[in-house]
C-alpha atoms as a printed R data frame, in Angstrom:
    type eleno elety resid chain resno       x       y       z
1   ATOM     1    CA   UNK     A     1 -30.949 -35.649  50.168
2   ATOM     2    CA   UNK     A     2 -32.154 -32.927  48.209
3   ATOM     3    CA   UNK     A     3 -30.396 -31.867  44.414
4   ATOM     4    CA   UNK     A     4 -29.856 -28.505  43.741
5   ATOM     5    CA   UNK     A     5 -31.276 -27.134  40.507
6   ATOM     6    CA   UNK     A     6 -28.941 -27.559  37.649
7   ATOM     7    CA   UNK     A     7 -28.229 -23.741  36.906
8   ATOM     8    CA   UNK     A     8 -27.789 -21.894  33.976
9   ATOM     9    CA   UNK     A     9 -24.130 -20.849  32.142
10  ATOM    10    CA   UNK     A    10 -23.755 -16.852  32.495
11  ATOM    11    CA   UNK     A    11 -23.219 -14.785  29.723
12  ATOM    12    CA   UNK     A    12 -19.314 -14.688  30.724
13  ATOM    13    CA   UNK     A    13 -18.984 -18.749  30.915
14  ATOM    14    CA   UNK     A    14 -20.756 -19.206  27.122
15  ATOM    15    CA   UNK     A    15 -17.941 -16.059  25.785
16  ATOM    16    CA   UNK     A    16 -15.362 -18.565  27.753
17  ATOM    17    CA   UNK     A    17 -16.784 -21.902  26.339
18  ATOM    18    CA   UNK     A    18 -17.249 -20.045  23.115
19  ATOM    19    CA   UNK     A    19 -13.699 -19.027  23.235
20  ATOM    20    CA   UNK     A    20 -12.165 -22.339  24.266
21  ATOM    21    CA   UNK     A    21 -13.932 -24.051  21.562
22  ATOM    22    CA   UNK     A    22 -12.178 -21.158  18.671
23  ATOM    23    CA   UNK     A    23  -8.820 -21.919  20.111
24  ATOM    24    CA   UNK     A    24  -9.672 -25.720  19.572
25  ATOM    25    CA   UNK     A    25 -10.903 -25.676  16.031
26  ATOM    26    CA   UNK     A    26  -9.247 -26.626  13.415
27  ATOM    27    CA   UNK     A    27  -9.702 -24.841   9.271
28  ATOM    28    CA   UNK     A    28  -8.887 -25.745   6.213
29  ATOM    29    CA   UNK     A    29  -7.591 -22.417   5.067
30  ATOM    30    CA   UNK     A    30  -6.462 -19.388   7.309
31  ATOM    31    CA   UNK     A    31  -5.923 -16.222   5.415
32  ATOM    32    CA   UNK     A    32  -3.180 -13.946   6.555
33  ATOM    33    CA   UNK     A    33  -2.632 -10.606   4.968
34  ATOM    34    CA   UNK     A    34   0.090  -8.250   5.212
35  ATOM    35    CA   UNK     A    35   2.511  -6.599   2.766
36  ATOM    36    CA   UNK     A    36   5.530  -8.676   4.509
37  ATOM    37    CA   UNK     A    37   7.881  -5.721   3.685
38  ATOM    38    CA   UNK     A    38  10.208  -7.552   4.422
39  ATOM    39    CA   UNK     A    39   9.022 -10.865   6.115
40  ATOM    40    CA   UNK     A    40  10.208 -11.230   9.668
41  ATOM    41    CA   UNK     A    41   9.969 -13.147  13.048
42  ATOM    42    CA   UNK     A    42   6.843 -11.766  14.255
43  ATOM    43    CA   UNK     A    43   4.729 -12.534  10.814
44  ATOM    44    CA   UNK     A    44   6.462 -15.957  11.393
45  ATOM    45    CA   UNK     A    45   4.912 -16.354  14.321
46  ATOM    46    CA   UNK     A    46   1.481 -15.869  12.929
47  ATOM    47    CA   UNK     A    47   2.493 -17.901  10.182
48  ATOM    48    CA   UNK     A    48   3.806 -20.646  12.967
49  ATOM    49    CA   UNK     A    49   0.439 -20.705  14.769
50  ATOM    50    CA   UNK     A    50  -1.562 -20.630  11.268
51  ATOM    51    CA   UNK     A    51   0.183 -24.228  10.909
52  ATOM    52    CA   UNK     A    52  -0.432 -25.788  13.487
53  ATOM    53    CA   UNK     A    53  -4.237 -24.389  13.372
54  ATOM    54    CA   UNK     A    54  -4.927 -25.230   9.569
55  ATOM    55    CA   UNK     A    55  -4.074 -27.895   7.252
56  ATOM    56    CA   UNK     A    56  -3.612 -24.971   4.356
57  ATOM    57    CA   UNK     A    57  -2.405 -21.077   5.088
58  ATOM    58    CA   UNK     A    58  -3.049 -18.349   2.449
59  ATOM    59    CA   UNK     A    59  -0.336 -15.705   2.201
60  ATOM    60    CA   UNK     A    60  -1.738 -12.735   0.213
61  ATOM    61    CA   UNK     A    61   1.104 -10.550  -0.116
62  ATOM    62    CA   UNK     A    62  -0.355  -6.943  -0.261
63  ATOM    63    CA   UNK     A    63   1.035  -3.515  -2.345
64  ATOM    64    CA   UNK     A    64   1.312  -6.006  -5.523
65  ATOM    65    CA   UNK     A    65   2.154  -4.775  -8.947
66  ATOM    66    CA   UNK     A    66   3.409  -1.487  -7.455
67  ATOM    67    CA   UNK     A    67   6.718  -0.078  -8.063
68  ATOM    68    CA   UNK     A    68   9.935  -0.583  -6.179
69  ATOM    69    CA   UNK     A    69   9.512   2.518  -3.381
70  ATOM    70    CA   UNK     A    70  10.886   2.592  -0.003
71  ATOM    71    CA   UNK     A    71   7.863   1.878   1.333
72  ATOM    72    CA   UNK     A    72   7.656  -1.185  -0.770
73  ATOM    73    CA   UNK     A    73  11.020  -2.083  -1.904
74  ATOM    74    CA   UNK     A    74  10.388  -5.781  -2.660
75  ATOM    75    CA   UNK     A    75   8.288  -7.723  -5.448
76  ATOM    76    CA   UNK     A    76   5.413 -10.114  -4.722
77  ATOM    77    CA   UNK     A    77   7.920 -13.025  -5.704
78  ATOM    78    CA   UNK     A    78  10.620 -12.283  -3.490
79  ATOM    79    CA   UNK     A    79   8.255 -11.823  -0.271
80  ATOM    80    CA   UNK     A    80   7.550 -15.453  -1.320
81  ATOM    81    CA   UNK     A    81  10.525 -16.801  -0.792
82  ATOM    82    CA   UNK     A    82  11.026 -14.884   2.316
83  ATOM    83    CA   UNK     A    83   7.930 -17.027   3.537
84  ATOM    84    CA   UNK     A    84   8.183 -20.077   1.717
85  ATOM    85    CA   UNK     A    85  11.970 -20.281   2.386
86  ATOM    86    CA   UNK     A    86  11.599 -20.103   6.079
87  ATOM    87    CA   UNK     A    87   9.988 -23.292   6.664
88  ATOM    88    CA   UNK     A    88  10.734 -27.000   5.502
89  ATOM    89    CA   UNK     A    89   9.236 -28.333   2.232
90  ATOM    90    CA   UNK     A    90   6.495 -30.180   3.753
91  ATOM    91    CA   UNK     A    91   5.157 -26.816   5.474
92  ATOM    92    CA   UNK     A    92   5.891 -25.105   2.582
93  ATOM    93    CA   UNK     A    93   3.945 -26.606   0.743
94  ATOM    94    CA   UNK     A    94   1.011 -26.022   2.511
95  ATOM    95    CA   UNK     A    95   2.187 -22.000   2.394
96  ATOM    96    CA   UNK     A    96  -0.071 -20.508  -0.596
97  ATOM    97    CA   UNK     A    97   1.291 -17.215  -1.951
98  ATOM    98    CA   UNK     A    98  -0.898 -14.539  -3.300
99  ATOM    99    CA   UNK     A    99   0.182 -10.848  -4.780
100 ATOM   100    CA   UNK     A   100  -3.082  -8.868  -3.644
101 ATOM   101    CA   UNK     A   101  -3.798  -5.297  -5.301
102 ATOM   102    CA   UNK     A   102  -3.995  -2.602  -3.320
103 ATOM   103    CA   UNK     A   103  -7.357  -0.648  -3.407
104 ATOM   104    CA   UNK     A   104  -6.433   3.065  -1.783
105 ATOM   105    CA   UNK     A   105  -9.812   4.900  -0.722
106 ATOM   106    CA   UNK     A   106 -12.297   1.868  -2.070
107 ATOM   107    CA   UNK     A   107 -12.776  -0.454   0.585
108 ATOM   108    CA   UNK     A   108 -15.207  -2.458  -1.627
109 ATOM   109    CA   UNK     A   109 -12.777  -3.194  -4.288
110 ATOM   110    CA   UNK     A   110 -10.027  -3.975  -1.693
111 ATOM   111    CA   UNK     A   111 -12.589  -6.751  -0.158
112 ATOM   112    CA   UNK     A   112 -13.422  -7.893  -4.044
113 ATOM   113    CA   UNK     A   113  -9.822  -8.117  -4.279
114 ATOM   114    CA   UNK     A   114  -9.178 -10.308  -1.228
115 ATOM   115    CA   UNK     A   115 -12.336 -12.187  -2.053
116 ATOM   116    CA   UNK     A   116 -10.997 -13.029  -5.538
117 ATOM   117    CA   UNK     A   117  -7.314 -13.665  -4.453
118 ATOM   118    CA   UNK     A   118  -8.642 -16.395  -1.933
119 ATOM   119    CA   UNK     A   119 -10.354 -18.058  -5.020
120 ATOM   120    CA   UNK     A   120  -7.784 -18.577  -6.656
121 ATOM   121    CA   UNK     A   121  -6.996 -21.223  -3.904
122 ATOM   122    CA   UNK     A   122  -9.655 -22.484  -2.527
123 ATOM   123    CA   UNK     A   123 -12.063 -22.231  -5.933
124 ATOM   124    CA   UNK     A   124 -14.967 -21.595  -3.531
125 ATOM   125    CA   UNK     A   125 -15.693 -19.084  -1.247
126 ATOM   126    CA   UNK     A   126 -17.876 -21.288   0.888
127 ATOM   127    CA   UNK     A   127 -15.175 -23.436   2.126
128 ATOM   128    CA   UNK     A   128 -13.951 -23.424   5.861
129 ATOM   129    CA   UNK     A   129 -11.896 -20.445   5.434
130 ATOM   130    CA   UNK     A   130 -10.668 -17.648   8.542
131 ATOM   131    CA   UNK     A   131  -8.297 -15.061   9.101
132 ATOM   132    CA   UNK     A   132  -5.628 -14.964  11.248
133 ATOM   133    CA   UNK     A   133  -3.451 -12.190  12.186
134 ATOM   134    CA   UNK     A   134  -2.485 -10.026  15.232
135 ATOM   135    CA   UNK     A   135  -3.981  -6.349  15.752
136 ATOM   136    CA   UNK     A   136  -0.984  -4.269  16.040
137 ATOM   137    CA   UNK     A   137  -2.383  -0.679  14.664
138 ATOM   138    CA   UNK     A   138  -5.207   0.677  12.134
139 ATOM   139    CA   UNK     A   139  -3.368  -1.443   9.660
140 ATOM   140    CA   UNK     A   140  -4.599  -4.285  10.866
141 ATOM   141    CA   UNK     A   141  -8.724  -3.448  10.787
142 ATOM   142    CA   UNK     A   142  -8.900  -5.889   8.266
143 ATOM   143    CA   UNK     A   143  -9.895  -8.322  10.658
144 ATOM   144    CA   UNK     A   144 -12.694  -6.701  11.115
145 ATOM   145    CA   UNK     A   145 -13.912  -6.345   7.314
146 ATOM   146    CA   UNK     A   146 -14.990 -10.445   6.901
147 ATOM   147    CA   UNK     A   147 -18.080 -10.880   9.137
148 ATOM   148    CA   UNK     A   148 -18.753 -14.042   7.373
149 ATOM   149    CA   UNK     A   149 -15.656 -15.443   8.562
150 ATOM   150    CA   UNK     A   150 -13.984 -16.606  11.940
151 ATOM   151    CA   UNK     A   151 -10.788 -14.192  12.482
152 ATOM   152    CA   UNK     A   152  -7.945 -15.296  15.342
153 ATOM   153    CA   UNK     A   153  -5.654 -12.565  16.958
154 ATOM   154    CA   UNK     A   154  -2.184 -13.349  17.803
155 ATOM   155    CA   UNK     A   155  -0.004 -11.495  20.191
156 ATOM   156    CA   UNK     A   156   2.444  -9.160  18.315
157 ATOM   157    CA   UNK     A   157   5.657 -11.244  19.047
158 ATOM   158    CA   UNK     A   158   8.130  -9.511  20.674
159 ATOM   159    CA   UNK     A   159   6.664  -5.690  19.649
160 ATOM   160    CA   UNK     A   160   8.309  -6.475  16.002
161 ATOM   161    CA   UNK     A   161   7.464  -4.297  13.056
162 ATOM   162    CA   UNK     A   162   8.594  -4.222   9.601
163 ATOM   163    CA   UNK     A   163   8.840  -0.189   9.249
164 ATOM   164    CA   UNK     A   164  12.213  -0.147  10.987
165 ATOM   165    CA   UNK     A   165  13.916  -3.439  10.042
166 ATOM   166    CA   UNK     A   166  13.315  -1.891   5.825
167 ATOM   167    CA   UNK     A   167  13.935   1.859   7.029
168 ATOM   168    CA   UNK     A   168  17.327   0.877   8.293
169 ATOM   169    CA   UNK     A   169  18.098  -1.825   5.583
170 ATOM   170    CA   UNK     A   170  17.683   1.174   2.711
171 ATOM   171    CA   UNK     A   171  20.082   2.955   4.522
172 ATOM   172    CA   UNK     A   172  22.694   0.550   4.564
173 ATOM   173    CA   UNK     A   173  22.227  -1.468   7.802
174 ATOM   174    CA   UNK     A   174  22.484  -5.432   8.030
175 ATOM   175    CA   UNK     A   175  19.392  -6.835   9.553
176 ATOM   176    CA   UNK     A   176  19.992  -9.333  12.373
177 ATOM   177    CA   UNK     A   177  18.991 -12.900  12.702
178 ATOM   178    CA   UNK     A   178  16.617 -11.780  16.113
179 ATOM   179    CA   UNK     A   179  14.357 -10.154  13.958
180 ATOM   180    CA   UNK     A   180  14.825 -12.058  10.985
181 ATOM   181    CA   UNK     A   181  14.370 -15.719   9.403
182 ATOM   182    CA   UNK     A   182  17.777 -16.738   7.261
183 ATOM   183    CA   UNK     A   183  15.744 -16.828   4.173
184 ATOM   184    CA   UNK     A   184  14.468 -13.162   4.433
185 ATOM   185    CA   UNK     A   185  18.005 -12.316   4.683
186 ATOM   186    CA   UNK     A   186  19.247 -13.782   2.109
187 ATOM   187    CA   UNK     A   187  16.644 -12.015  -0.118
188 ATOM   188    CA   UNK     A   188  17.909  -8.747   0.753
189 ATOM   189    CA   UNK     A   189  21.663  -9.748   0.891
190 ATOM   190    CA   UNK     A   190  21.127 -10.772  -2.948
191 ATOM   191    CA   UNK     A   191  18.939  -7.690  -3.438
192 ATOM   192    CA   UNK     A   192  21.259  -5.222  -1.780
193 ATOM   193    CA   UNK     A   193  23.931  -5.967  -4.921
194 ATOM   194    CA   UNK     A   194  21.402  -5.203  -7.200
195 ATOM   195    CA   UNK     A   195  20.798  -1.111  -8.859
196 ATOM   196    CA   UNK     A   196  17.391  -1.340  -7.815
197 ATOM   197    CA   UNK     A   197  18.137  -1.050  -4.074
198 ATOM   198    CA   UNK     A   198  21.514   1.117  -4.852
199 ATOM   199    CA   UNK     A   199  18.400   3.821  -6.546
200 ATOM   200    CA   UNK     A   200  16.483   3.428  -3.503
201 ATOM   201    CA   UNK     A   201  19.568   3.320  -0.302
202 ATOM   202    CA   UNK     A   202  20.333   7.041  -2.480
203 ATOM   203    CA   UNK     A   203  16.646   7.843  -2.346
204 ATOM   204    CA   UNK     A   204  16.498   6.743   1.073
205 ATOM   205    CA   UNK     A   205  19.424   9.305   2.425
206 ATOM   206    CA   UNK     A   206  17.765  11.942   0.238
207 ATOM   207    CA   UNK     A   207  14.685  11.189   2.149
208 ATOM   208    CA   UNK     A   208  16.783  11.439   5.401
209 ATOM   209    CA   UNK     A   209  18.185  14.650   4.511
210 ATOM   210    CA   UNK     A   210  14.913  15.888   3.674
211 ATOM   211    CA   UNK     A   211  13.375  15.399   7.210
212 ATOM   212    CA   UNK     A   212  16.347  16.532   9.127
213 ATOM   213    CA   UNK     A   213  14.891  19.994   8.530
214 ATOM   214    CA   UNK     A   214  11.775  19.436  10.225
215 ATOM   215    CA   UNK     A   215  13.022  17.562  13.382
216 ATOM   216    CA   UNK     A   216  13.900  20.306  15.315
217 ATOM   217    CA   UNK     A   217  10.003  21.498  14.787
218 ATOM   218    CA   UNK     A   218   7.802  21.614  18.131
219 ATOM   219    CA   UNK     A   219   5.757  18.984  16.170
220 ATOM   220    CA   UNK     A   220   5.996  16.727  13.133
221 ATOM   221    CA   UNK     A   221   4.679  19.459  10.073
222 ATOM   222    CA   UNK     A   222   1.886  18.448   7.646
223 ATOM   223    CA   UNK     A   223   1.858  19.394   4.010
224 ATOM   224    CA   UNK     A   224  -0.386  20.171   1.418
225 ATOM   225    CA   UNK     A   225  -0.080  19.691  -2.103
226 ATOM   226    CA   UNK     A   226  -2.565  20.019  -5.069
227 ATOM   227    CA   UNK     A   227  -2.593  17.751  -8.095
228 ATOM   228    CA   UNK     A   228  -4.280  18.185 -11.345
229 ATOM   229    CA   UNK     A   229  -5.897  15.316 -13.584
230 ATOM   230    CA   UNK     A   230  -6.689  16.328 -16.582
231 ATOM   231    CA   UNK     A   231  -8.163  14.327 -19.174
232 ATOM   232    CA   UNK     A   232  -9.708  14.902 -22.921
233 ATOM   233    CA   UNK     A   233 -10.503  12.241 -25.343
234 ATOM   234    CA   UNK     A   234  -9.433   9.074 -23.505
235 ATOM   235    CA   UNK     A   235  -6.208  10.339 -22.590
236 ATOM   236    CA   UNK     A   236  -4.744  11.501 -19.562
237 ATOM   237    CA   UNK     A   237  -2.202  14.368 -19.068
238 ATOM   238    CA   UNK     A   238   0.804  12.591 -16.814
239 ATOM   239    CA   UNK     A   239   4.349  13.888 -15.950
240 ATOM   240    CA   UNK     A   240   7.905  11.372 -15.575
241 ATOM   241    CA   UNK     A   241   9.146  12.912 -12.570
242 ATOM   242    CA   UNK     A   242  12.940  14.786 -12.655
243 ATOM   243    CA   UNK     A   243  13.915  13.961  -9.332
244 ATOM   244    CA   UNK     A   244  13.584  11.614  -6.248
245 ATOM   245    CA   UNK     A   245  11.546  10.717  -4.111
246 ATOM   246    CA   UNK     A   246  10.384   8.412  -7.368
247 ATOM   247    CA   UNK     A   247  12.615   9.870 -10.672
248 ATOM   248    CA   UNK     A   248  11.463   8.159 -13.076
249 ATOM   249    CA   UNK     A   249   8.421   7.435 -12.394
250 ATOM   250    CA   UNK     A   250   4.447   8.920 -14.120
251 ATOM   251    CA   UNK     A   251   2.508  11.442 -11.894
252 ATOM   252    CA   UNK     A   252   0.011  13.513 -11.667
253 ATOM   253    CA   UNK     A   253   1.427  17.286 -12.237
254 ATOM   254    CA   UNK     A   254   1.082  18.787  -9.069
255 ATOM   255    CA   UNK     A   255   2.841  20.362  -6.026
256 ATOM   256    CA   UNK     A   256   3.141  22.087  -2.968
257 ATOM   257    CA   UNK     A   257   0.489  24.691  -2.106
258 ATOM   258    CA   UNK     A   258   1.920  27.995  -1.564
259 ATOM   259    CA   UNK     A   259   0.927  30.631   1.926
260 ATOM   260    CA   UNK     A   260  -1.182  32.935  -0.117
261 ATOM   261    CA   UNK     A   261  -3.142  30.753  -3.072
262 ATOM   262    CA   UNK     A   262  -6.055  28.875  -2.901
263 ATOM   263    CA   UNK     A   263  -6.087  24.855  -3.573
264 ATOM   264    CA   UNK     A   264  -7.552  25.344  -7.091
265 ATOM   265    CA   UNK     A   265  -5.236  28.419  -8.118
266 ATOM   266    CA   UNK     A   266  -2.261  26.252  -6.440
267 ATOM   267    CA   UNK     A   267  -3.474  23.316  -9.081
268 ATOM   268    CA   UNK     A   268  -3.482  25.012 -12.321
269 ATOM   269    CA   UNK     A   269  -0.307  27.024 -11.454
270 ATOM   270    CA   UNK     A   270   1.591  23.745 -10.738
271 ATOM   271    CA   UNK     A   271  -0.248  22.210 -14.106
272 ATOM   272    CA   UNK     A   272   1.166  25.055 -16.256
273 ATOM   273    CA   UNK     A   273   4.547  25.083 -14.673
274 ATOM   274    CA   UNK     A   274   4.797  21.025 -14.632
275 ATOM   275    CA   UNK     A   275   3.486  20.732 -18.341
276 ATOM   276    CA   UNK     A   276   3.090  24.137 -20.283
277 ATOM   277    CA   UNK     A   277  -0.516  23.104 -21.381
278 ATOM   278    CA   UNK     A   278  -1.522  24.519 -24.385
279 ATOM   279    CA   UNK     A   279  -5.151  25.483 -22.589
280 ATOM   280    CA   UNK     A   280  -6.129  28.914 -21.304
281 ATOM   281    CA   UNK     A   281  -6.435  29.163 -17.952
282 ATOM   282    CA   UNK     A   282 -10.133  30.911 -18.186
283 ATOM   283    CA   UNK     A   283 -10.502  27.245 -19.896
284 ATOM   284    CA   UNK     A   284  -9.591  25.095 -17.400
285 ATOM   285    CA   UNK     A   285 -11.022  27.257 -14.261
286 ATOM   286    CA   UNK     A   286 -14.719  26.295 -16.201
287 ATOM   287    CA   UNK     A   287 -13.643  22.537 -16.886
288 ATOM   288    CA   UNK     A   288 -13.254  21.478 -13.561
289 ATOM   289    CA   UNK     A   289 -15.900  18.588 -12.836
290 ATOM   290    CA   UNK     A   290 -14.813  17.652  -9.278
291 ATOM   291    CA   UNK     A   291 -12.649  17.557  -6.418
292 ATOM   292    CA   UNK     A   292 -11.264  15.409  -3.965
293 ATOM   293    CA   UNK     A   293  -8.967  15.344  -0.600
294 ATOM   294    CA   UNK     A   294  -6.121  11.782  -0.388
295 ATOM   295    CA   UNK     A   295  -5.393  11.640   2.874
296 ATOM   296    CA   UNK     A   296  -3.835   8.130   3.508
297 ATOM   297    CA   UNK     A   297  -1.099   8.375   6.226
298 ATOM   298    CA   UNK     A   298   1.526   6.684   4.360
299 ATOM   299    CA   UNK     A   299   1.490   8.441   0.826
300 ATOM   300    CA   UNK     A   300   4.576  10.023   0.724
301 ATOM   301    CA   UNK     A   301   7.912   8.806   2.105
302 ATOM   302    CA   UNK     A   302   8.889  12.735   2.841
303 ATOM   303    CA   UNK     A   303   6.379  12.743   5.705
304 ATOM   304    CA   UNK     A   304   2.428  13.329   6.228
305 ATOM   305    CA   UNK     A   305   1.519  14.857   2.841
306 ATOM   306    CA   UNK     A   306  -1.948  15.601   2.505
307 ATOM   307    CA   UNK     A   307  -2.895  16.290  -1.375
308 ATOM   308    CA   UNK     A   308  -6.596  17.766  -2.902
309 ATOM   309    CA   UNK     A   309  -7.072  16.648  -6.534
310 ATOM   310    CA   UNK     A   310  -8.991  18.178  -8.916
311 ATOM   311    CA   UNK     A   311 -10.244  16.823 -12.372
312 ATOM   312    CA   UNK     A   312 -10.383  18.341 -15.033
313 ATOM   313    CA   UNK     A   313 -12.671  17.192 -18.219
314 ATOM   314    CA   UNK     A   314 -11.306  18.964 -21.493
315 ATOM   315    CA   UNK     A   315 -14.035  18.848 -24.194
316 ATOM   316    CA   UNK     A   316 -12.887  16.763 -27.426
317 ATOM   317    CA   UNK     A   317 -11.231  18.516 -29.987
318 ATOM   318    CA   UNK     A   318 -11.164  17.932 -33.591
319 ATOM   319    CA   UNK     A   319  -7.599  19.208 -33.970
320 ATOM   320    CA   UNK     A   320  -6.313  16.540 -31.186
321 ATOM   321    CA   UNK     A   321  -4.641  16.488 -27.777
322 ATOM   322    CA   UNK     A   322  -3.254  20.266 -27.067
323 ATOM   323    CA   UNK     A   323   0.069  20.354 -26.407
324 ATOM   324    CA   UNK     A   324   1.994  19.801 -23.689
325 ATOM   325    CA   UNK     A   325   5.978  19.941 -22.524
326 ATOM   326    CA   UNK     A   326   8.151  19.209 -19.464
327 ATOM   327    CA   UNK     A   327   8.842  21.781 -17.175
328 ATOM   328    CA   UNK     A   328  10.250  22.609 -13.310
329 ATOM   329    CA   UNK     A   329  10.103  19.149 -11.436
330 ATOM   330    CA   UNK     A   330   8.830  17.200 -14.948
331 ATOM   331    CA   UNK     A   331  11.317  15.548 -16.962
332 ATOM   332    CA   UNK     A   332   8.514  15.173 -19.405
333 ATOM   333    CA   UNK     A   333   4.587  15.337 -20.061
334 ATOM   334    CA   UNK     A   334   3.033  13.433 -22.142
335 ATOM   335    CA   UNK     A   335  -0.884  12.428 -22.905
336 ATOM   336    CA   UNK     A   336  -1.294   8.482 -21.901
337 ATOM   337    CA   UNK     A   337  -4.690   6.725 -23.182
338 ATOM   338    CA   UNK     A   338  -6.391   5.476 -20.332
339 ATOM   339    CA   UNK     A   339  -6.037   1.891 -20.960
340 ATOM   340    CA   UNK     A   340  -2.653   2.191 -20.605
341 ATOM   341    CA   UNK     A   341  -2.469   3.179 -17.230
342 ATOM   342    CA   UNK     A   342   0.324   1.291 -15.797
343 ATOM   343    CA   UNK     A   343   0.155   0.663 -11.445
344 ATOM   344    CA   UNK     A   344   3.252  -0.522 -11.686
345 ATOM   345    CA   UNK     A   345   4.996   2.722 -13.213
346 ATOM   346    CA   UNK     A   346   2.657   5.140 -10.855
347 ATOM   347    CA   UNK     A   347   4.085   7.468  -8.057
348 ATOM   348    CA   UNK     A   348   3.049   6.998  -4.665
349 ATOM   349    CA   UNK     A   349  -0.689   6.569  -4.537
350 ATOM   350    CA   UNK     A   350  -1.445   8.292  -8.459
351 ATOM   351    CA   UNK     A   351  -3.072   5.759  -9.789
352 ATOM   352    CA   UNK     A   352  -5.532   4.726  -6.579
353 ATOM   353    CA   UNK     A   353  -6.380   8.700  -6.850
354 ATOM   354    CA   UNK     A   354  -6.832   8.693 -10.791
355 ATOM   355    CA   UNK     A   355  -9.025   5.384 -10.248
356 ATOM   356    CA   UNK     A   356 -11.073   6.724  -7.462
357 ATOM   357    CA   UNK     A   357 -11.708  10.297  -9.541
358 ATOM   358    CA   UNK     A   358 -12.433   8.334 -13.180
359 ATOM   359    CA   UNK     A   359 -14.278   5.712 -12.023
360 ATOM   360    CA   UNK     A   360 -11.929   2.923 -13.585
């Protein structure tokens, strides 16, 4: 009797061997990372699988030490217990929690960031660590970023996003236990008594208001602003901003551009109404040293706001800082040394963009 020739695997049975053999394997740490704004059902579910796939799971909590915003109403601490409170002590024990910077427009840093925030756990970057997480939109390319390490997809669970469950909780609504593990919602019951979320539910109806006068537009507008950062002798020119989205908050001085100006005449007209600097315009026109577009899709909460900043190096001056006052949308301006930049008292995306421009 003759034997036929053992044959060789195709290229399609090693991708299925190779495949059976991920979903087998077992880590010590799997990294998932998300903002968790708020935590619900379908991060669960990752967060489900992660256990039963790793004997640790690292939680780093994205948009830390940023300010309340409706994008990112809650701190690092209480999207911990919205994790850690959804699951018995034994698993939660096994839960790691870590706040994770934001990096806006450096990529590098971001990874740094991730790469030092997964230290803090593991104290070694050569352990048997992978990411885990499911690849709902460009938010998730992440995955992608770590070609040193393994990364499992999970299917979205039941469609479930974040955007609407906090979009509908600022304005009042009760979120429902479908969507929602008991311990997120007892977070944002206790949060909802609170003047923090009473500032942002207003902010959020201003918001609303806002964009009612755009929906009955052929198609979703896009805006343009300008924003000036100006700095001389360590210092940077900031405003506190009058009114929402964000009152209260430091900014760049800034604005919307008008029909007939150009980017750079839209800039310095918004810096003198914003902050009555006491520089010639002549002056500033010859101090710009660059330029730069901030496109990121989620900026502003009033809708796709795209904003070019320009910065502006004033030469030192033996008399001090010129002078400066509050004006139109400012409440105040005021000269801040740069070492006391604050992320957690910035506007929107501010302090990425002064970062990025500085080199800080």
């Amino acid at each position: 009797m003759s034997v036929l020739p053992k044959q060789s695997p195709t290229q399609s049975e090693k991708k299925a061997d190779n495949l059976n053999s991920a979903s087998n394997r077992h880590y010590k740490y799997l990294v998932f990372i998300g903002r968790f704004q708020p935590f619900h059902m379908g991060h669960k579910a990752v967060v489900d699988e992660a256990l039963k796939r790793a004997e640790n799971v690292i939680m780093l909590i994205g948009s830390a030490n940023m300010p309340r915003s409706l994008r990112n109403p809650f701190t690092v601490e209480e999207r911990s217990q919205m994790i850690k409170g959804a699951y018995s002590d034994e698993d939660a024990a096994r839960i790691h929690c870590v706040g994770l910077d934001d990096a806006l427009y450096n990529d590098t840093r971001w990874l740094q960031y991730v790469q030092a925030s997964i230290k803090t756990v593991t104290h070694d970057l050569s352990e048997d660590i992978a990411l885990i997480g499911h690849s709902k939109d460009s938010s998730s390319y992440y995955l992608s970023l770590f070609p040193t390490w393994e990364s499992i997809s999970v299917p979205n669970y039941k469609n479930l996003s974040a955007t609407p469950i906090r979009e509908g909780y600022l304005m009042g609504a009760t979120p429902t236990g479908e969507r929602t593990p008991v311990s997120t919602r007892e977070v944002m019951d206790a949060f909802k008594q609170t003047e923090d979320y009473q500032h942002l539910h207003e902010e959020a109806w201003f918001v609303d208001d806002y964009m009612k006068q755009w929906r009955d537009a052929p198609y979703p507008p896009t805006f343009m602003t300008a924003d000036a950062l100006v700095v001389q002798s360590g210092h940077i020119l900031l405003v506190e901003r009058r009114g929402m989205p964000g009152r209260g908050l430091w900014a760049l001085p800034g604005g919307f551009v008008d029909q007939k100006e150009t980017l750079l005449d839209a800039c310095i007209r918004e810096l003198a109404e914003e902050t009555k600097l006491d520089v010639p315009a002549s002056v500033l026109y010859g101090s710009r040293h660059s330029q730069h577009t901030f496109d990121d899709p989620y900026r502003s909460s009033r809708g796709r706001t795209i904003t070019h900043a320009f910065y502006f190096k004033l030469k030192n001056d033996p008399k001090g800082l010129p002078k400066v006052q509050g004006g139109d949308d400012a409440a105040k301006a005021f000269w801040l040394p740069l070492a006391e930049l604050d992320s957690k008292k910035m506007f929107e995306d501010h302090y990425a963009i002064i970062t990025k421009m500085v080199g800080l």
